[in-house]
Coordinates of C-alpha atoms and ligand atoms in Angstrom, one line a residue:
X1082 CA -51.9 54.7 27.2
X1083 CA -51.4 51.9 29.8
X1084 CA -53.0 48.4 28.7
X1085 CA -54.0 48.3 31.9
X1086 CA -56.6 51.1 32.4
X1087 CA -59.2 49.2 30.5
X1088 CA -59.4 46.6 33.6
X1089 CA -60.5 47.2 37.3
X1090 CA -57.3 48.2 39.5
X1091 CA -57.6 44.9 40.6
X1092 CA -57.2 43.0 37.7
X1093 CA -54.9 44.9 36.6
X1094 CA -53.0 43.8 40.0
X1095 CA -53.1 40.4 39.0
X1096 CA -52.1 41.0 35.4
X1097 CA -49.4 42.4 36.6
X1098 CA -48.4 40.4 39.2
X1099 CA -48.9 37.1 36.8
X1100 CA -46.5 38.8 34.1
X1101 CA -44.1 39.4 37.0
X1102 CA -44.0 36.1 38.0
X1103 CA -43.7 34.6 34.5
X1104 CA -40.7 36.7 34.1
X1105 CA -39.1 36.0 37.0
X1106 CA -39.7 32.4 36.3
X1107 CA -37.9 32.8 32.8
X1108 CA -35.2 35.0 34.6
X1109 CA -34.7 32.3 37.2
X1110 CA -34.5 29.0 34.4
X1111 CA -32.3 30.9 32.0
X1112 CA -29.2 29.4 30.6
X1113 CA -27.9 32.8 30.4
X1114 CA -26.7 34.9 32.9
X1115 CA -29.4 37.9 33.9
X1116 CA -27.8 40.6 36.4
X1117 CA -29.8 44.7 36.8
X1118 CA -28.1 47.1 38.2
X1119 CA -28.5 50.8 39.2
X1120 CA -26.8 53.3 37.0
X1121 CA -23.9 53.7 39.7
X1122 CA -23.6 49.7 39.3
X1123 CA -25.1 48.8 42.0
X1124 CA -26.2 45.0 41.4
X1125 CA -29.9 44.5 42.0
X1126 CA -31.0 41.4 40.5
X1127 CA -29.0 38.2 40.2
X1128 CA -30.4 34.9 38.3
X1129 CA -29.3 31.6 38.9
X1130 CA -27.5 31.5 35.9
X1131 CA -25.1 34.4 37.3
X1132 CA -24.7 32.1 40.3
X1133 CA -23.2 29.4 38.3
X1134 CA -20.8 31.4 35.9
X1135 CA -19.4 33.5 38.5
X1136 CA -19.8 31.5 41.6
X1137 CA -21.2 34.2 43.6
X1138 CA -24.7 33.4 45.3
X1139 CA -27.1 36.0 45.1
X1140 CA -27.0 37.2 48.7
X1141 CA -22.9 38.1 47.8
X1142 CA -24.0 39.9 45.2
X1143 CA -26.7 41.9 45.4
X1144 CA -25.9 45.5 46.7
X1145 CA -22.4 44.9 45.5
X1146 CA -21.1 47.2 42.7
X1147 CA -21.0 45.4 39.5
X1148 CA -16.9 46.3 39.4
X1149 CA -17.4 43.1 41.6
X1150 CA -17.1 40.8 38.3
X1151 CA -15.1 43.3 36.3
X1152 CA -11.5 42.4 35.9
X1153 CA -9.2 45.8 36.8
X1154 CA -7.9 46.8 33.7
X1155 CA -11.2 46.3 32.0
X1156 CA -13.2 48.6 34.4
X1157 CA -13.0 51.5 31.6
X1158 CA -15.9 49.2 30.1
X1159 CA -18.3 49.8 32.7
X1160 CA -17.6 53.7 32.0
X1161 CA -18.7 52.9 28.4
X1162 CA -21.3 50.6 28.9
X1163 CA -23.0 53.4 31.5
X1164 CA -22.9 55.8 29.1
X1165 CA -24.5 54.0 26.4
X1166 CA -26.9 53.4 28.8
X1167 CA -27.6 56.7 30.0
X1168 CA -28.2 58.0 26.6
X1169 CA -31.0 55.0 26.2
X1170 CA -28.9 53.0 23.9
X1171 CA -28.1 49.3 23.9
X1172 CA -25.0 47.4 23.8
X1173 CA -24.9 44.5 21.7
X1174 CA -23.0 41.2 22.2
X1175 CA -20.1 43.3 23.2
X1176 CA -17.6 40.5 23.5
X1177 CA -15.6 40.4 27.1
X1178 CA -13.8 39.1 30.2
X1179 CA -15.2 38.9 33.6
X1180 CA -14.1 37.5 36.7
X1181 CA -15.9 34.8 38.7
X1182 CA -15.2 34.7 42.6
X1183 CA -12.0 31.6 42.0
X1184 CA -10.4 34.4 40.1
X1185 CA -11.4 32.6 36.7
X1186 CA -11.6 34.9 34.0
X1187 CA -14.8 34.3 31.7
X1188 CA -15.4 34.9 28.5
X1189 CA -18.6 36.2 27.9
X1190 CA -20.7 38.3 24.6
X1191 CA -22.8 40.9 26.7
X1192 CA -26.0 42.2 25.8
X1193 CA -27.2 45.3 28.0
X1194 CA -30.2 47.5 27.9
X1195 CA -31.4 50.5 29.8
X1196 CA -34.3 50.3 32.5
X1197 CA -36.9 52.7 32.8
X1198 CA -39.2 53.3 35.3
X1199 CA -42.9 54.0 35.1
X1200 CA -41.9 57.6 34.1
X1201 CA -39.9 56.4 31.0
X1202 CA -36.4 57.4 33.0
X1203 CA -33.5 55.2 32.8
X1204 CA -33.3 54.2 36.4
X1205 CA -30.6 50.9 35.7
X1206 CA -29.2 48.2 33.1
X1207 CA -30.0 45.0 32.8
X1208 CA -27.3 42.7 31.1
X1209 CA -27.3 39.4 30.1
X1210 CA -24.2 37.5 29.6
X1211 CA -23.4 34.1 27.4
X1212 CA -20.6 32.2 27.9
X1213 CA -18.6 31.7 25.1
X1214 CA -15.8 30.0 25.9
X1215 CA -16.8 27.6 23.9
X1216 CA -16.9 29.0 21.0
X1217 CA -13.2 31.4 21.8
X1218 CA -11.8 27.9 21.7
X1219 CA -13.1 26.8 18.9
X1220 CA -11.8 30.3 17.0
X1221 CA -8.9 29.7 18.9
X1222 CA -8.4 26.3 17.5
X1223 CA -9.3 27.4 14.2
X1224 CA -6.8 30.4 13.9
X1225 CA -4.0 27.7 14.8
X1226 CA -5.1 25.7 12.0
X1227 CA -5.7 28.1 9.7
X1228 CA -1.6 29.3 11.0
X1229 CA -0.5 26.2 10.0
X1230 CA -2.4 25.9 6.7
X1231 CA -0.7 29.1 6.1
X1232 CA 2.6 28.6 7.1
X1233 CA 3.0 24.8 5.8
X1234 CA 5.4 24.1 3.4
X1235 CA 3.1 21.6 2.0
X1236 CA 0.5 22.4 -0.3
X1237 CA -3.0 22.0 1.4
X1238 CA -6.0 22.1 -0.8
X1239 CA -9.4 21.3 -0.5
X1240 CA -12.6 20.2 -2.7
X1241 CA -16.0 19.5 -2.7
X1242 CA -16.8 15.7 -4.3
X1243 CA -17.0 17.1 -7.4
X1244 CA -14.2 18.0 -7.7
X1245 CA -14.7 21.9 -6.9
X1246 CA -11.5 23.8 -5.1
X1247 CA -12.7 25.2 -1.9
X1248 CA -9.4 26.0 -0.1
X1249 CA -6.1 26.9 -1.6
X1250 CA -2.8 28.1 0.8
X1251 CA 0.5 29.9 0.4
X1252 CA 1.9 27.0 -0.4
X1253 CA -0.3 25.4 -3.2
X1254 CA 0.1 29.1 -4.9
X1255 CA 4.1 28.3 -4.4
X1256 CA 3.8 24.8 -5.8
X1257 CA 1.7 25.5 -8.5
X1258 CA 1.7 28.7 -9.5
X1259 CA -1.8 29.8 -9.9
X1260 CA -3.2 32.5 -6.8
X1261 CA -6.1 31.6 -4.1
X1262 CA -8.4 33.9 -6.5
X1263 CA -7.5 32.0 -9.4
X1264 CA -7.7 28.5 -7.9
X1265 CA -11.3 28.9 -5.6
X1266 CA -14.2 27.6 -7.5
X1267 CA -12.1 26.1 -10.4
X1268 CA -12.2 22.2 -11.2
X1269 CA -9.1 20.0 -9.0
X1270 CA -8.5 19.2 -13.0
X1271 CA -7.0 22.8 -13.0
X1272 CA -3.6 21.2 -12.0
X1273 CA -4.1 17.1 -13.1
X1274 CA -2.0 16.6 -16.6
X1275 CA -4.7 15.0 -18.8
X1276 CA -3.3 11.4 -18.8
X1277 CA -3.7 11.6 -15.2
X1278 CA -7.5 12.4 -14.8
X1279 CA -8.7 8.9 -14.1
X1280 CA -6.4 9.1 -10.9
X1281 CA -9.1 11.8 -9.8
X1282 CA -12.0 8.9 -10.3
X1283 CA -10.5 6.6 -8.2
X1284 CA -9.2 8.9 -5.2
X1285 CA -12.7 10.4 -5.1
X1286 CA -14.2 6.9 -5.3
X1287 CA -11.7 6.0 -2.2
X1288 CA -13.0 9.0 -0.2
X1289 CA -16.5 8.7 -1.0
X1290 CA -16.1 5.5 1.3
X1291 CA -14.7 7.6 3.8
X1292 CA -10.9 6.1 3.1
X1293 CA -8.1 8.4 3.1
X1294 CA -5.0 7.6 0.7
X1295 CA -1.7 8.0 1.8
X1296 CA 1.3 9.0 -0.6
X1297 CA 0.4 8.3 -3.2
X1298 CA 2.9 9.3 -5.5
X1299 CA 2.0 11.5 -8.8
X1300 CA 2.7 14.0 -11.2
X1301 CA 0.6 17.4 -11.2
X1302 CA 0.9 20.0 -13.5
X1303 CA 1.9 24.2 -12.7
X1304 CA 0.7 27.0 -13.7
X1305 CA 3.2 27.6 -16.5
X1306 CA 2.9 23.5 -17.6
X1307 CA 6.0 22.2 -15.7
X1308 CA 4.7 18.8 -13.9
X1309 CA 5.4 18.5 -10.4
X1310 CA 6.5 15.5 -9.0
X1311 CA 4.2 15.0 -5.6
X1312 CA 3.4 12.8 -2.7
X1313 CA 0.1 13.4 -2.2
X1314 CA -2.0 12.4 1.0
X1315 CA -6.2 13.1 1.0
X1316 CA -8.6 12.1 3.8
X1317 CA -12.6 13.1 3.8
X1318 CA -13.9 15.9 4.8
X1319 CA -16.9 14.6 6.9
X1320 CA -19.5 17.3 8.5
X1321 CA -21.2 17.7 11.6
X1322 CA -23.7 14.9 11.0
X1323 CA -20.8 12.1 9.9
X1324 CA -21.4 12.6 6.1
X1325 CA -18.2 12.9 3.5
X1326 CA -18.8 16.4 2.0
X1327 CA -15.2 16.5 0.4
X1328 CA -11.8 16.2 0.4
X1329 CA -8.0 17.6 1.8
X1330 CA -5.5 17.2 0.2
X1331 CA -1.3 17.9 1.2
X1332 CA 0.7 17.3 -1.3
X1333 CA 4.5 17.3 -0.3
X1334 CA 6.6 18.4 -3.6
X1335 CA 9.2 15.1 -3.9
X1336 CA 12.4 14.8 -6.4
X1337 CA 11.6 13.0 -9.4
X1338 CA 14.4 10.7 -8.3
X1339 CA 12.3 9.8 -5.6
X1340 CA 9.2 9.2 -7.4
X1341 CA 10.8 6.6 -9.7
X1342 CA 12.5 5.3 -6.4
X1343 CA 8.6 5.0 -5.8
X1344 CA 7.0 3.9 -8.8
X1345 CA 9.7 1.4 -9.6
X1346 CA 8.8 -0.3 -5.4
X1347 CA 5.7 -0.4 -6.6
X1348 CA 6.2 -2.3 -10.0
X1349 CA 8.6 -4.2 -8.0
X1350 CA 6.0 -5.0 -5.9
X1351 CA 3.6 -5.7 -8.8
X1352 CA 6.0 -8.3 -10.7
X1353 CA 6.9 -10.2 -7.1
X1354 CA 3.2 -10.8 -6.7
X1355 CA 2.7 -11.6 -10.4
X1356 CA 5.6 -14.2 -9.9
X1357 CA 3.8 -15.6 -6.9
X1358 CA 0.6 -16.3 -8.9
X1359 CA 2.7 -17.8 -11.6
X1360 CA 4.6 -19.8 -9.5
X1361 CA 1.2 -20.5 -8.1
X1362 CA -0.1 -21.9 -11.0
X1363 CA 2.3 -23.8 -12.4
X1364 CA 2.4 -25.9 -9.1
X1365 CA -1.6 -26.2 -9.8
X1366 CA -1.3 -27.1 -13.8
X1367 CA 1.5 -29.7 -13.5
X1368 CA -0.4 -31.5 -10.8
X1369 CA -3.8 -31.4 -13.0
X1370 CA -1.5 -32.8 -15.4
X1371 CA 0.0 -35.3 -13.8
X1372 CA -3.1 -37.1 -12.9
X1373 CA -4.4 -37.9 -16.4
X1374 CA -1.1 -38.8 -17.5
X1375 CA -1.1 -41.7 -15.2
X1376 CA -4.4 -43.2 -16.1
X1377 CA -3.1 -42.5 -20.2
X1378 CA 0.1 -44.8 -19.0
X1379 CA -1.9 -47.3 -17.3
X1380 CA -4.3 -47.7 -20.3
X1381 CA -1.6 -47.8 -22.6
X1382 CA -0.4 -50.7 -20.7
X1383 CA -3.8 -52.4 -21.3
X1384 CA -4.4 -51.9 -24.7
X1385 CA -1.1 -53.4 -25.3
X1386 CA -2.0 -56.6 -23.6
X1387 CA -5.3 -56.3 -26.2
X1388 CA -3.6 -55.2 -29.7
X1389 CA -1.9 -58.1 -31.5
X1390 CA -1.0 -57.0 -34.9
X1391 CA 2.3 -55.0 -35.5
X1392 CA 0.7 -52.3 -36.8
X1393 CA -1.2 -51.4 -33.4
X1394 CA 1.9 -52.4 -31.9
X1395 CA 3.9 -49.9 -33.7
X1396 CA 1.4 -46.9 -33.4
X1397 CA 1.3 -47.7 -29.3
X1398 CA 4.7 -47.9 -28.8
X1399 CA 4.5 -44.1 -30.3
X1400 CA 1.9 -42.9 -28.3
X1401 CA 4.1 -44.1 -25.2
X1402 CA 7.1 -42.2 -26.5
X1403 CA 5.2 -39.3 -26.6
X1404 CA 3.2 -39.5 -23.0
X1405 CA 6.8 -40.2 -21.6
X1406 CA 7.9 -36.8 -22.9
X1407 CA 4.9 -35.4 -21.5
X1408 CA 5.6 -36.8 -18.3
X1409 CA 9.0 -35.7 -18.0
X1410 CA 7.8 -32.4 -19.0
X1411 CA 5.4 -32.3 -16.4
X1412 CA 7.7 -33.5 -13.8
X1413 CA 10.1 -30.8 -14.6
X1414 CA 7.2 -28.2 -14.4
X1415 CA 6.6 -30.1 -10.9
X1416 CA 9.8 -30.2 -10.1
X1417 CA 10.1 -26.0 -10.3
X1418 CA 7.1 -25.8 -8.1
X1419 CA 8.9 -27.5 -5.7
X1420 CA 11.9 -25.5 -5.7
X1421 CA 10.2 -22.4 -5.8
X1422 CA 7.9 -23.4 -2.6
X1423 CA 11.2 -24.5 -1.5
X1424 CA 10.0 -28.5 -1.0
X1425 CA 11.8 -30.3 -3.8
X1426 CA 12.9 -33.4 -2.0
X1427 CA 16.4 -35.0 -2.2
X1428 CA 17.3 -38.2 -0.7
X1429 CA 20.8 -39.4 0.4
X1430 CA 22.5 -42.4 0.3
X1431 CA 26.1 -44.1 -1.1
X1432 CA 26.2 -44.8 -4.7
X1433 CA 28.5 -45.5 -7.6
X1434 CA 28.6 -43.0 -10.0
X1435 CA 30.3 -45.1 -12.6
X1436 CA 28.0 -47.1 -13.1
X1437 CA 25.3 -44.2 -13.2
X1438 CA 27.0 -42.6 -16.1
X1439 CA 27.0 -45.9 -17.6
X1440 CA 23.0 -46.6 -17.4
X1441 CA 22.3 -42.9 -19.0
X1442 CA 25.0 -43.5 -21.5
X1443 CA 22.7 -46.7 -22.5
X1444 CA 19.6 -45.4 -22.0
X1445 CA 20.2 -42.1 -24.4
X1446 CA 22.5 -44.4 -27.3
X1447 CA 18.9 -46.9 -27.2
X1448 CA 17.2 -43.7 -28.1
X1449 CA 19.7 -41.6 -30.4
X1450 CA 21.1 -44.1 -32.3
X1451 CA 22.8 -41.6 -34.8
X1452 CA 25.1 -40.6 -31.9
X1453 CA 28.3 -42.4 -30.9
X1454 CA 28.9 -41.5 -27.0
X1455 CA 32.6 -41.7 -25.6
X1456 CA 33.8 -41.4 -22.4
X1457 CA 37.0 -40.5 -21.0
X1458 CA 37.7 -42.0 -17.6
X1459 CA 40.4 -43.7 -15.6
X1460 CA 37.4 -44.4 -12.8
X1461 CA 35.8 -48.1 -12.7
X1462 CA 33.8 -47.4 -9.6
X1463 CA 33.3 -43.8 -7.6
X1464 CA 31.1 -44.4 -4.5
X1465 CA 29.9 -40.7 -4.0
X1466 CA 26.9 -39.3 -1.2
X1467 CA 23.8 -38.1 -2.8
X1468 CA 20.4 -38.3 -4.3
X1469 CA 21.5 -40.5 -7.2
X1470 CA 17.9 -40.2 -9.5
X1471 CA 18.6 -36.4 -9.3
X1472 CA 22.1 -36.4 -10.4
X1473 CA 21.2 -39.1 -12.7
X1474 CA 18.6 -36.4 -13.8
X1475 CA 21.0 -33.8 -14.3
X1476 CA 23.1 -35.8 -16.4
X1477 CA 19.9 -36.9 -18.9
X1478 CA 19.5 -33.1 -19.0
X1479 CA 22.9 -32.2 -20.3
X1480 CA 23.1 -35.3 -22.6
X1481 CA 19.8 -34.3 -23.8
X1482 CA 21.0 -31.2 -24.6
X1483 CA 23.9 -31.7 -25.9
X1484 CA 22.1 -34.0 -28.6
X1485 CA 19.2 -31.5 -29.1
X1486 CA 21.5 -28.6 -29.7
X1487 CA 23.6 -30.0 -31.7
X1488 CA 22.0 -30.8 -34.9
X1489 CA 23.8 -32.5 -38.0
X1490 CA 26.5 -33.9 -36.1
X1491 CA 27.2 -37.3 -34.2
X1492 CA 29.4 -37.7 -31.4
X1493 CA 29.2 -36.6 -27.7
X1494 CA 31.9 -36.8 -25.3
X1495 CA 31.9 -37.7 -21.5
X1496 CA 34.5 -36.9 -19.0
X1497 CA 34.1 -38.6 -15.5
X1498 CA 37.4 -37.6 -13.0
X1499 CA 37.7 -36.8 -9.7
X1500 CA 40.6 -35.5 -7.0
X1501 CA 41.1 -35.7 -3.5
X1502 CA 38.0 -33.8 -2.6
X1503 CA 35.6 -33.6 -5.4
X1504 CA 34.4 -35.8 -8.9
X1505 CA 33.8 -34.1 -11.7
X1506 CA 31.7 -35.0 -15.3
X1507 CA 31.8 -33.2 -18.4
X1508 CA 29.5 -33.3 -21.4
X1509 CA 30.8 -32.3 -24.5
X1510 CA 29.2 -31.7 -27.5
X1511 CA 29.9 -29.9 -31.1
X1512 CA 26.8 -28.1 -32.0
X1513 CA 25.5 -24.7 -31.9
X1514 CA 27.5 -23.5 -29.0
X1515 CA 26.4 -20.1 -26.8
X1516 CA 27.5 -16.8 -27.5
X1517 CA 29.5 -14.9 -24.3
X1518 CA 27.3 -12.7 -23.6
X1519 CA 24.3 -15.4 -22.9
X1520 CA 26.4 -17.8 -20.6
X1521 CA 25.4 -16.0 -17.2
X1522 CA 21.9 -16.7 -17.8
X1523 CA 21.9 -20.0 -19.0
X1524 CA 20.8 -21.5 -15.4
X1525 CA 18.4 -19.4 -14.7
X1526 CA 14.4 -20.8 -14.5
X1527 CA 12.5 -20.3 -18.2
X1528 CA 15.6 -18.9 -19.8
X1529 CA 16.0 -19.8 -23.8
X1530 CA 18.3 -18.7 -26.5
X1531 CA 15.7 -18.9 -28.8
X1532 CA 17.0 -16.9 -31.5
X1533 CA 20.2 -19.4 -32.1
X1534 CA 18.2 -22.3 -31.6
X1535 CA 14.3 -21.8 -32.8
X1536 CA 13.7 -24.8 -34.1
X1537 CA 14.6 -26.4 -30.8
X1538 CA 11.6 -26.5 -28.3
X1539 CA 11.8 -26.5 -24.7
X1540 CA 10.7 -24.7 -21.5
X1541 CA 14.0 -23.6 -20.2
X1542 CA 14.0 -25.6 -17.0
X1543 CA 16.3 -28.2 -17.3
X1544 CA 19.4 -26.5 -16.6
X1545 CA 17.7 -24.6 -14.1
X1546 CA 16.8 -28.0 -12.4
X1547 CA 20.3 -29.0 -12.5
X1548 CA 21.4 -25.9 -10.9
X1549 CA 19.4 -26.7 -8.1
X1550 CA 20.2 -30.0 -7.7
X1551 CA 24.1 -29.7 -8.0
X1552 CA 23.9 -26.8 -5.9
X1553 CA 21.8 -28.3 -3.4
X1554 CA 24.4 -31.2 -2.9
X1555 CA 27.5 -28.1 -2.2
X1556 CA 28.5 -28.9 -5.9
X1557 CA 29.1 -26.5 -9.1
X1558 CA 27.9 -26.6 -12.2
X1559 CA 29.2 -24.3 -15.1
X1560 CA 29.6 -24.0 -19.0
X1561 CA 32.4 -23.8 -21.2
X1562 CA 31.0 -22.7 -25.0
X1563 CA 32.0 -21.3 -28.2
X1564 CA 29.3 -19.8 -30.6
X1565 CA 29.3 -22.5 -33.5
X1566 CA 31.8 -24.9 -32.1
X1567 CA 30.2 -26.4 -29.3
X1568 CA 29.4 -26.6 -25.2
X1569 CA 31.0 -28.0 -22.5
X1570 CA 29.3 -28.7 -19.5
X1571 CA 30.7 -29.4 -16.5
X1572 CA 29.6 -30.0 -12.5
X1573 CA 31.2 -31.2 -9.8
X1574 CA 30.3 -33.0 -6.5
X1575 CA 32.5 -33.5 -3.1
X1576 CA 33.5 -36.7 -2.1
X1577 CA 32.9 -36.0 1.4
X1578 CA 30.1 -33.6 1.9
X1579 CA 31.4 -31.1 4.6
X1580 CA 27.6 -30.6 5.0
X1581 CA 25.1 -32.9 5.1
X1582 CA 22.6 -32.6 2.2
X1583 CA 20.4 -30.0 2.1
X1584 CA 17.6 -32.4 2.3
X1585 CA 14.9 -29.7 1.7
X1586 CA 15.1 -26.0 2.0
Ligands
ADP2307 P1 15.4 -26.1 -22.8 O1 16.5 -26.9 -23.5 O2 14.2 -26.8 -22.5 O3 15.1 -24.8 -23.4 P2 17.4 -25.8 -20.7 O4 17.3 -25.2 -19.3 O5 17.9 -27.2 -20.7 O6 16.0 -25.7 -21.3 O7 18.4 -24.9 -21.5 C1 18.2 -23.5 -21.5 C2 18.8 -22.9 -22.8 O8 20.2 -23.0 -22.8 C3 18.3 -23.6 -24.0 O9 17.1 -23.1 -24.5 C4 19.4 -23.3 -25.0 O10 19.2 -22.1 -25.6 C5 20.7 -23.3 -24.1 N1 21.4 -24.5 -24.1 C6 21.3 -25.5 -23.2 N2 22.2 -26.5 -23.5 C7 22.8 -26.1 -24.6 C8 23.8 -26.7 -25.4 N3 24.4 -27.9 -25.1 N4 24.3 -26.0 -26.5 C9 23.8 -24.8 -26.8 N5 22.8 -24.2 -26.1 C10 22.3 -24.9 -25.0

C-alpha cells in the first residue's frame, strides 16, 4: 500500500515534492557521479558530479546516448549492464573505463540499478560512478613493488617490533632455505645464530627511534645450519598515522672475504680511535704531572736551605734523585704527546758537538761511577746545525741504555767521526744485546723486550724519542746487536742540512 494514502492528496503533494527535492539536493552535492538513463541509454539525469569527471555539462548530455562516455571497444558493457538491468538485477562496483569529453579515459567502479515506474516496470538505470584512479595507482604502485620484492636478488623480509616475520620473498627462501609458509608468523630468531641475538636488541632499539641501519655486516644462519655471510640494511616500517609498526629488512648475501674485509675496517677503526684517546690522555696525565713536580723541586730547594745536619742532607739529596727521574719521565711522556699531536718543538742553531759528547760523558761517569767511558775520536771540535738539547737528549738516552742493559759489566765505548757530508756517534756497549728478530721494532713508541730484560724498567719511549729527533734533523739512527754480546747504536747527522730543520711538523 502507498504511504501516502493515509494523508490528503495534498499533503501527500508536498511529501512528495519535499522528498524530491531532498534527493535532488543529495544528487546535486554528491562526490559521486549520478547519471539515469532510459533502457535504450538514453541519458536523462546528469549531476554535477558527472560534470566534473567527464567534462560534459548537463545540457551536452542529456538526450545523448550513454555510448557517449563509453570508450569503443568497451560498448559490449553497456549490452551487459542493460541486460542485468532488464532482468531487475544490479550491477555492483563493476570496475571500468570511460571517456570524458578531452578523450581522457577514467577509471571508474560502477554501481547500477534498475528504475521502475509507479507500476513496478523497469523504465531506466541509474548508475553511479567513483573515481578510482586513485586507488588503480596505488595497486599499480603496489604490484611494481611487490615485482621487485619478487624478482630481487636480495633477500627482503619484514617484522612486526617483536620480532614477528610478516613478509618473506623468493629470495629470502633462496638465501635461507626455509619457504614463505614456513617463515610467516615465526620469530626473526628463526635465522639469527644464537651468539648473535643481542644484535636483534639493538637494531630493534635503533628502529624503534625511527633510524634505519645501513650494512651492517653479519652472519645469519640457513635452513640446513650453514651461516650466511650478509650485509644487511633495515629501515622502519611507519603507518598511516607516522608511528613505527616494524621493520624491512634486505639483506645482500656477501663473501666471507668481504665481511672480514668489513669487520677488520671496523676494528681498524675501533683501535685508531682508542689510540686517539690514549694519545689523548697521556698528553693530559704528563701535564697533571708536571705541575706538582715543580712545586716538589722548588720545595726541595727550600727545605735544603732549612736542614743542616748530614743526615737530612743525605735523605734530600735522595728525594731529588728520585723527582729528577720523575721528571725526566714525565718529560718523555710529554715529549710523545708532542710528537703524536705533531708539536714537539726543535730549535736550530750552530753548535759543537765535541764538546756535547763531552758534557754527557761527565754528566753520566758523575752518576755511574762503576763505568769507565772511552771514546774514539780524531774530532776536537765539529760545529754541526741543530737543536743541540735534543741531540744531547738522544745521546743521554743511548748512554742510558747502554748502562741499564748491560748489567755486570763496566765499560761503554763512544765513537764520534764524520765525512764530507755527515758526523756520526756510536754507543757501544757489552750487555744483553737484541735478538734479530726484535731489531725492527726497537724504535717504535712503547716497544720493550721485556722478556730479555725484566728486571729492567722503562716505558719504551726513549728510543722512540730519538727516532724522532734524529729523523726530524734528515739524520739516521740504527742498531747493530748480538744476543748476549752487546749493542751498538749508531745515528748520524748532515753537516749541511740540505733542508732546513723540520722545525715542527
Ligand atoms: P726503555 O728502555 O724505557 O724500555 P727504550 O725506548 O729506550 O725504552 O728502549 C726500548 C727497548 O729496547 C728496551 O725496553 C730494551 O728492551 C731495548 N734496548 C734499548 N737499548 C738497549 C741496549 N743498549 N741493549 C739491549 N736492549 C736495548
Amino acid at each position: 500500500m502507498n504511504k501516502t494514502e493515509n494523508y490528503p492528496v495534498a499533503t501527500a503533494n508536498l511529501l512528495i515534492a519535499q522528498k524530491n527535492a531532498i534527493l535532488a539536493s543529495i544528487i546535486a552535492n554528491s562526490d559521486d557521479t549520478i547519471i539515469s538513463k532510459t533502457l535504450n541509454g538514453i541519458i536523462t539525469s546528469w549531476n554535477p558530479a558527472a560534470e566534473r569527471m567527464f567534462g560534459y555539462c548537463e545540457a551536452e548530455a542529456l538526450g545523448r546516448h550513454i555510448s557517449l562516455i563509453i570508450p569503443e571497444e568497451r560498448l559490449d558493457e553497456e549490452v551487459f549492464i542493460i541486460s542485468q538491468i532488464r532482468q531487475g538485477k544490479k550491477v555492483d562496483h563493476f570496475e571500468t573505463v570511460r571517456k570524458a569529453k578531452d578523450g581522457r579515459l577514467v577509471p571508474i567502479s560502477l554501481s547500477v540499478s534498475p528504475i521502475t515506474n509507479r507500476d513496478g516496470i523497469i523504465v531506466g538505470a541509474s548508475k553511479i560512478a567513483r573515481d578510482i584512479s586513485e586507488r588503480k595507482r596505488a595497486d599499480e604502485k603496489q604490484a611494481v613493488l611487490a615485482a621487485i620484492v619478487a624478482t630481487s636478488d636480495d633477500a627482503i623480509i619484514s617484522k612486526t617490533l617483536k620480532g614477528i616475520i610478516t613478509s618473506w620473498n623468493k629470495a629470502a627462501t633462496q638465501m635461507f632455505g626455509y619457504t614463505e609458509a614456513e617463515a610467516l608468523g615465526r620469530h626473526i630468531s628463526l635465522i639469527i645464530p644464537h651468539d648473535r641475538l643481542p644484535e636483534e636488541d639493538h637494531i630493534i632499539s635503533a628502529i624503534v627511534k625511527g633510524n634505519k641501519i645501513n650494512h651492517f655486516h653479519t652472519f645469519r644462519q640457513a635452513k640446513d645450519g650453514h651461516l650466511v655471510p650478509l650485509s644487511l640494511s633495515i629501515s622502519p616500517i611507519i603507518d598511516t598515522e607516522g608511528k613505527v609498526v616494524g621493520a624491512s629488512k634486505i639483506a645482500r648475501d656477501i663473501s666471507e672475504q668481504q665481511l672480514l674485509q668489513a669487520e677488520k675496517a671496523r676494528l681498524y677503526e675501533q683501535v685508531r680511535i682508542l689510540n686517539d684517546k690514549k694519545d689523548e690522555f697521556i698528553g693530559l696525565a704528563s701535564h697533571e704531572l708536571r705541575t706538582p713536580l715543580t712545586s716538589i723541586s722548588g720545595y726541595l730547594q727550600i727545605l735544603g736551605r732549612m736542614i743542616s745536619n748530614e743526615k737530612g742532607q743525605q735523605f734530600l739529596a735522595k728525594t731529588r734523585l728520585q723527582v729528577k727521574k720523575l721528571g725526566a719521565l714525565v718529560d718523555d711522556l710529554l715529549d710523545v704527546s708532542k710528537i703524536e699531536a705533531g708539536k714537539l718543538p726543535l730549535s736550530t742553531e750552530a753548535f759543537d758537538i765535541r764538546k756535547v759528547v763531552d758534557d754527557t760523558l761527565e754528566l753520566l761517569s758523575y752518576s755511574n761511577t762503576q763505568f769507565k767511558f772511552t771514546l774514539h775520536t780524531t774530532i776536537s771540535e765539529l760545529i754541526i746545525s741543530g737543536d743541540s738539547h735534543r741531540i744531547e737528549q738522544v745521546i743521554i738516552n743511548l748512554l742510558s741504555n747502554a748502562i741499564r742493559y748491560a748489567p755486570g759489566t763496566d765499560r761503554v765505548e763512544l765513537f764520534l767521526a764524520h765525512d764530507a757530508e755527515n758526523m756520526t756517534i756510536g754507543i757501544k756497549d757489552f750487555g744483553v744485546g737484541i735478538a734479530a728478530d726484535k731489531l725492527k721494532d726497537i724504535f717504535s713508541r712503547f716497544y720493550r723486550i721485556d722478556d730479555v730484560n725484566p728486571v729492567t724498567s722503562g716505558l719504551g719511549i726513549g728510543l722512540y724519542l730519538s727516532h724522532e729527533i734524529i729523523s726530524r734533523h734528515g739524520g739516521k739512527i740504527w742498531v747493530e746487536s748480538e744476543l748476549g754480546k752487546g749493542s751498538t747504536f749508531w745515528f748520524s747527522l748532515p753537516l749541511h742540512p740540505a733542508h732546513p730543520l723540520q722545525i715542527s711538523n
